[in-house]
Coordinates of C-alpha atoms in Angstrom, one line a residue:
M1 CA -70.2 135.4 -44.6
N2 CA -67.6 135.1 -47.3
N3 CA -65.1 136.8 -45.1
I4 CA -65.7 134.2 -42.3
K5 CA -65.2 131.3 -44.8
T6 CA -61.9 132.9 -46.0
I7 CA -60.6 133.2 -42.4
L8 CA -61.5 129.6 -41.5
G9 CA -60.0 128.3 -44.7
G10 CA -56.8 130.1 -44.0
F11 CA -56.7 128.7 -40.4
V12 CA -57.1 125.1 -41.8
L13 CA -54.3 125.7 -44.3
S14 CA -52.1 126.9 -41.5
I15 CA -52.7 123.8 -39.4
L16 CA -52.0 121.6 -42.4
F17 CA -48.8 123.5 -43.1
I18 CA -47.6 123.3 -39.5
G19 CA -48.5 119.5 -39.4
C20 CA -46.6 118.8 -42.6
S21 CA -43.6 120.7 -41.4
R22 CA -42.9 118.1 -38.6
K23 CA -40.4 115.2 -39.3
I24 CA -41.9 111.8 -39.8
D25 CA -39.8 110.2 -37.0
D26 CA -40.4 112.9 -34.4
Y27 CA -42.1 110.1 -32.3
K28 CA -38.7 108.7 -31.4
K29 CA -38.2 111.7 -29.1
F30 CA -40.6 109.9 -26.8
Q31 CA -38.7 106.6 -26.8
D32 CA -35.6 108.0 -25.2
S33 CA -32.9 106.4 -27.4
G34 CA -34.9 104.5 -29.9
E35 CA -37.2 101.5 -30.3
V36 CA -37.7 99.1 -27.4
I37 CA -35.8 95.8 -27.7
Y38 CA -36.7 92.8 -25.6
T39 CA -34.3 89.9 -25.0
G40 CA -35.5 86.4 -25.0
T41 CA -37.2 84.7 -22.0
V42 CA -36.3 81.4 -20.3
S43 CA -38.4 78.2 -19.8
N44 CA -39.1 75.8 -17.0
M45 CA -38.4 78.2 -14.1
T46 CA -38.7 76.2 -10.8
T47 CA -37.9 76.7 -7.1
Q48 CA -36.9 74.1 -4.5
P49 CA -36.9 74.8 -0.8
G50 CA -34.0 74.0 1.5
N51 CA -32.4 74.8 4.9
L52 CA -32.7 78.6 5.0
R53 CA -32.1 78.6 1.3
I54 CA -33.9 78.1 -2.0
R55 CA -32.6 76.8 -5.3
V56 CA -33.9 78.5 -8.4
S57 CA -33.5 76.7 -11.8
W58 CA -34.4 77.3 -15.4
N59 CA -33.5 76.3 -19.0
P60 CA -31.6 79.0 -20.9
S61 CA -33.2 81.2 -23.5
P62 CA -32.2 80.4 -27.1
D63 CA -31.5 84.1 -27.6
P64 CA -27.7 84.2 -28.3
S65 CA -27.5 87.9 -27.4
I66 CA -28.2 87.3 -23.7
T67 CA -25.1 88.0 -21.5
K68 CA -26.6 87.7 -18.0
Y69 CA -29.6 86.9 -15.9
V70 CA -30.7 89.0 -13.0
L71 CA -32.9 87.4 -10.3
Y72 CA -34.8 89.5 -7.7
W73 CA -36.5 88.5 -4.5
N74 CA -37.8 90.0 -1.2
N75 CA -40.1 92.2 -3.4
G76 CA -37.1 93.4 -5.4
R77 CA -34.9 94.5 -2.5
D78 CA -32.4 91.7 -3.1
S79 CA -30.9 90.5 -6.4
V80 CA -28.2 88.4 -7.9
T81 CA -26.6 88.4 -11.3
I82 CA -25.7 85.2 -13.1
P83 CA -23.5 85.3 -16.3
A84 CA -25.0 83.6 -19.3
S85 CA -22.8 80.8 -20.5
S86 CA -25.1 78.9 -22.9
S87 CA -28.1 79.4 -25.1
N88 CA -28.7 75.6 -25.3
T89 CA -32.3 75.2 -24.1
S90 CA -31.5 71.6 -22.9
D91 CA -29.0 73.0 -20.3
T92 CA -30.1 73.9 -16.8
I93 CA -29.0 77.0 -14.9
R94 CA -29.2 76.7 -11.1
T95 CA -28.5 79.2 -8.4
I96 CA -28.8 78.9 -4.6
I97 CA -30.4 81.9 -2.8
S98 CA -29.8 82.3 0.9
K99 CA -29.3 86.0 1.5
N100 CA -31.9 87.6 3.7
L101 CA -34.2 84.6 3.8
Q102 CA -36.1 83.8 7.0
E103 CA -37.6 80.5 8.0
S104 CA -41.2 80.1 6.7
D105 CA -40.8 83.1 4.4
I106 CA -43.0 82.7 1.3
Q107 CA -40.9 83.9 -1.7
S108 CA -41.4 84.3 -5.4
F109 CA -38.5 85.2 -7.7
L110 CA -38.5 87.7 -10.7
L111 CA -36.1 86.9 -13.5
Y112 CA -34.8 89.1 -16.3
T113 CA -32.5 88.4 -19.1
Y114 CA -30.1 91.1 -20.4
D115 CA -27.9 91.6 -23.5
A116 CA -24.7 93.6 -23.7
A117 CA -26.5 96.8 -24.6
G118 CA -28.6 96.6 -21.5
N119 CA -31.8 95.6 -23.1
R120 CA -33.8 93.2 -21.0
S121 CA -36.6 90.7 -21.3
I122 CA -40.1 91.0 -19.8
G123 CA -40.0 89.8 -16.2
Q124 CA -40.8 86.1 -15.4
R125 CA -42.0 85.2 -12.0
S126 CA -41.6 81.9 -10.3
G127 CA -44.2 80.1 -8.2
L128 CA -44.2 80.5 -4.4
S129 CA -41.6 78.8 -2.3
R130 CA -40.8 78.7 1.4
T131 CA -37.7 77.9 3.5
Y132 CA -37.2 75.5 6.4
G133 CA -34.8 75.7 9.3
P134 CA -34.4 75.3 13.1
I135 CA -38.1 75.7 13.8
Y136 CA -39.0 72.9 11.5
E137 CA -36.1 70.8 12.8
S138 CA -37.3 71.2 16.4
S139 CA -40.6 69.6 15.5
L140 CA -39.1 66.4 14.3
F141 CA -39.1 63.1 16.3
N142 CA -37.1 60.0 16.1
K143 CA -38.6 56.6 15.3
Q144 CA -39.0 54.5 18.4
L145 CA -38.9 50.8 19.2
L146 CA -42.3 49.2 19.2
I147 CA -43.8 49.0 22.6
N148 CA -46.9 46.9 22.1
T149 CA -45.2 44.0 20.5
V150 CA -41.7 42.5 20.2
P151 CA -39.3 45.5 19.9
F152 CA -36.3 43.4 18.9
Q153 CA -35.1 39.9 18.2
I154 CA -31.7 38.2 18.6
F155 CA -30.5 35.9 15.8
G156 CA -27.9 33.3 17.0
S157 CA -25.3 35.3 19.0
D158 CA -24.3 38.0 16.6
S159 CA -27.3 39.9 15.1
V160 CA -30.1 41.9 16.5
K161 CA -33.2 43.0 14.6
L162 CA -35.0 46.1 15.8
F163 CA -38.7 46.8 15.1
L164 CA -39.5 50.5 14.7
T165 CA -42.6 52.6 14.7
K166 CA -44.0 53.9 11.5
S167 CA -43.5 57.4 10.3
D168 CA -44.9 59.7 7.7
S169 CA -43.5 60.1 4.2
T170 CA -41.2 63.0 5.2
N171 CA -39.0 60.5 7.1
I172 CA -36.6 59.4 4.4
Y173 CA -34.4 57.2 6.6
T174 CA -33.3 56.4 10.1
K175 CA -29.8 55.8 11.3
V176 CA -29.1 53.4 14.3
Y177 CA -25.8 53.6 16.1
Y178 CA -24.6 50.6 18.2
Y179 CA -21.6 48.9 19.6
K180 CA -20.3 45.7 18.0
Q181 CA -18.9 42.8 20.0
D182 CA -15.3 44.2 19.5
N183 CA -16.4 47.5 21.2
T184 CA -16.2 49.5 18.0
L185 CA -19.0 51.9 17.1
D186 CA -21.0 51.1 14.0
S187 CA -24.3 52.2 12.4
A188 CA -27.0 50.9 10.1
I189 CA -29.5 52.8 8.0
T190 CA -33.1 51.8 7.2
S191 CA -36.0 53.4 5.5
R192 CA -38.4 50.7 6.7
E193 CA -39.9 49.7 10.1
S194 CA -37.0 47.3 10.9
V195 CA -33.2 47.2 10.8
T196 CA -30.7 44.4 11.4
L197 CA -27.5 45.2 13.4
P198 CA -24.8 42.6 12.8
F199 CA -22.3 41.6 15.6
Y200 CA -24.3 43.5 18.2
K201 CA -22.8 43.7 21.7
L202 CA -25.6 42.4 23.9
G203 CA -26.0 44.3 27.2
T204 CA -25.7 47.7 25.5
K205 CA -28.2 50.3 24.1
A206 CA -28.5 51.4 20.6
A207 CA -29.2 55.1 19.6
I208 CA -31.8 56.0 16.9
R209 CA -31.8 59.2 14.8
S210 CA -34.2 60.0 12.1
Y211 CA -33.8 62.1 8.9
F212 CA -36.5 64.0 7.0
R213 CA -37.3 66.0 3.9
P214 CA -40.4 68.2 4.2
T215 CA -41.2 67.9 0.5
A216 CA -40.2 65.7 -2.3
T217 CA -38.2 68.5 -4.0
T218 CA -36.4 69.8 -0.9
I219 CA -32.7 70.1 -1.5
D220 CA -31.6 69.6 2.1
T221 CA -32.1 66.8 4.6
F222 CA -33.1 67.6 8.2
R223 CA -32.5 65.5 11.3
T224 CA -33.8 65.4 14.8
R225 CA -31.7 67.5 17.2
A226 CA -30.5 64.4 19.1
A227 CA -30.6 60.7 18.9
D228 CA -32.9 58.7 21.3
S229 CA -31.4 55.8 23.3
T230 CA -33.1 52.5 23.1
I231 CA -33.8 50.1 26.0
L232 CA -31.0 47.8 27.0
I233 CA -30.8 45.0 24.4
A234 CA -29.7 41.9 26.2
F235 CA -32.2 39.3 25.2
T236 CA -35.1 39.0 22.9
P237 CA -38.4 37.9 24.6
Y238 CA -39.4 34.8 22.7
T239 CA -43.1 35.1 22.9
D240 CA -44.1 36.0 19.3
T241 CA -41.6 33.6 17.8
A242 CA -42.5 30.8 20.1
T243 CA -46.2 30.9 19.5
K244 CA -45.6 30.3 15.7
Y245 CA -44.6 26.8 16.3
T246 CA -45.7 23.4 17.7
Y247 CA -42.9 21.8 19.7
R248 CA -42.1 18.1 20.2
A249 CA -41.0 17.5 23.7
T250 CA -38.7 14.6 24.5
G251 CA -36.9 13.7 27.7
T252 CA -37.3 12.0 31.1
R253 CA -39.7 12.4 34.0
Y254 CA -38.2 11.4 37.4
N255 CA -40.9 10.2 39.8
Y256 CA -40.4 10.8 43.5
T257 CA -42.6 9.8 46.5
S258 CA -43.7 12.2 49.1
D259 CA -40.7 11.3 51.3
G260 CA -38.2 12.1 48.4
S261 CA -37.5 8.6 47.3
L262 CA -37.0 8.0 43.6
D263 CA -39.8 5.8 42.3
G264 CA -38.7 5.2 38.7
T265 CA -38.6 7.2 35.5
T266 CA -40.9 7.8 32.6
A267 CA -39.9 8.7 29.0
I268 CA -41.5 11.8 27.6
N269 CA -42.6 12.2 24.0
I270 CA -45.4 14.7 23.5
D271 CA -46.4 17.7 21.4
K272 CA -46.6 21.2 23.0
Q273 CA -48.6 24.1 21.7
L274 CA -47.8 27.5 23.1
D275 CA -50.2 30.5 23.5
K276 CA -49.1 34.0 24.2
I277 CA -50.0 35.6 27.5
N278 CA -48.0 38.9 27.2
Y279 CA -44.8 40.3 25.9
I280 CA -42.6 38.0 28.0
S281 CA -44.8 35.0 28.8
V282 CA -46.4 32.1 27.1
R283 CA -48.4 29.2 28.3
T284 CA -49.2 25.6 27.5
D285 CA -51.7 23.1 29.0
D286 CA -49.5 20.1 28.1
V287 CA -47.2 19.4 31.1
A288 CA -44.7 16.6 31.0
N289 CA -46.7 13.7 29.4
L290 CA -50.0 15.0 30.9
A291 CA -51.6 16.0 27.7
N292 CA -54.5 18.5 28.2
Y293 CA -54.8 17.6 31.9
A294 CA -57.8 19.2 33.5
D295 CA -57.3 22.6 35.0
T296 CA -53.6 22.6 34.3
R297 CA -51.4 25.5 33.0
M298 CA -47.7 25.8 32.7
I299 CA -46.3 29.3 32.2
L300 CA -42.9 30.1 30.6
T301 CA -41.5 33.6 31.4
F302 CA -38.5 34.6 29.3
N303 CA -35.7 36.5 31.1
Q304 CA -33.2 39.0 29.7
D305 CA -30.3 36.5 30.2
G306 CA -31.9 33.9 28.1
T307 CA -33.2 31.8 30.9
I308 CA -36.8 30.7 31.4
D309 CA -38.8 30.8 34.7
I310 CA -41.4 28.1 35.0
S311 CA -44.7 28.6 37.0
G312 CA -48.2 27.3 37.0
Y313 CA -50.4 24.6 38.4
I314 CA -51.9 21.1 37.9
S315 CA -55.5 20.7 38.8
I316 CA -55.6 24.3 40.0
S317 CA -53.8 23.8 43.4
N318 CA -50.7 21.7 42.7
P319 CA -47.7 23.9 41.8
I320 CA -45.4 23.8 38.8
E321 CA -42.1 25.5 39.4
N322 CA -38.4 25.7 38.4
H323 CA -36.3 22.6 38.8
P324 CA -34.6 22.8 42.3
T325 CA -31.2 21.3 41.3
A326 CA -30.8 21.0 37.5
G327 CA -30.6 24.7 36.8
K328 CA -33.0 27.0 35.0
S329 CA -34.6 26.3 31.7
Y330 CA -33.2 28.3 28.8
I331 CA -33.3 28.9 25.0
N332 CA -30.7 27.5 22.7
R333 CA -30.6 30.6 20.4
A334 CA -28.7 28.8 17.7
T335 CA -31.4 26.1 17.2
G336 CA -34.5 27.8 18.7
E337 CA -34.9 24.7 21.0
L338 CA -36.2 25.2 24.5
V339 CA -34.2 23.2 27.1
M340 CA -36.7 22.7 29.9
R341 CA -36.1 21.9 33.6
Y342 CA -39.0 22.0 36.0
K343 CA -40.9 20.3 38.9
Y344 CA -44.6 19.7 39.7
T345 CA -46.1 18.4 42.9
N346 CA -49.2 16.1 43.2
A347 CA -51.9 16.4 45.8
D348 CA -50.5 13.5 47.8
G349 CA -47.1 15.2 48.2
S350 CA -45.3 13.1 45.6
Y351 CA -43.5 15.1 43.0
R352 CA -41.9 14.9 39.5
L353 CA -38.7 16.4 38.2
I354 CA -38.7 16.8 34.4
E355 CA -35.8 17.3 32.0
E356 CA -37.0 17.9 28.4
T357 CA -35.9 19.4 25.1
W358 CA -38.6 21.1 23.0
K359 CA -37.9 21.1 19.3
R360 CA -39.8 23.0 16.8
K361 CA -41.9 20.9 14.5

């Protein structure tokens, strides 16, 4: 038993001797060339999508030893090196990545900082970001002229106001191209549902092209593949404007017998209230000086050339029509007055020729 103890004791002493004979820093053999040194990390790393590209930004690390940044994407298959020029954390470093990016790719970026000795930081990964391109652009549509209300108005003789459809928030602006009265091409930009085109050449069409950004942080602007042509803009139908006003009609009624003989004249001074029928027509029940005459309706239809066609009836069966000799009624665009020339016929064959001016009240 004593011999066993002696042998065990000697074995323990041997282990202790061997252990004590190793150097205290032998562990460094397992660290390649020494202790691990990490360079500083950056802050506020962000990504912004673009047209087949992504912008990556960050604030520099305050570590003055950093000499470069290396950014990886496509699961580490692609990378770019950016020299470090500042350790001021209020600066911003930006780089545009476009190599090997496909539309609708979902990317995250891995960033390392390095010093001159090749030591690097722990990796910092960005949030997810995607790219946009031709596929997205092909899905875009231009704003259009309104079709269920007045699409445009003419002001005086030199300005046209277009009324456009609404769009979602990705439509940042719309550009309208048009010819001016001197035949030069001009354009106007709007981010709203209307746009005014000065010195417009009536009888021509405008062209509408809309521009988009798919997100608030997108660095590129996208546009529709082609502009859309508007309808011919020659005259603004007056219906919505006209029905906003009461008019005072003044003028002369010429009275004729059934055989065509003039039978005196009557002064006209009466209010007219217009009601809208549709996009190009309005109506009133007040004809000449026949205020609210039973079963009577006078219809004004506005033409592209600024003239007005008159139709309707008195007491259901007696027609109201354009003046046969004085020329058509029309709008004085400068004043908004309606210059009215029309005829109505009575049941006994006598008829009236009316020349009036309707002024807004």
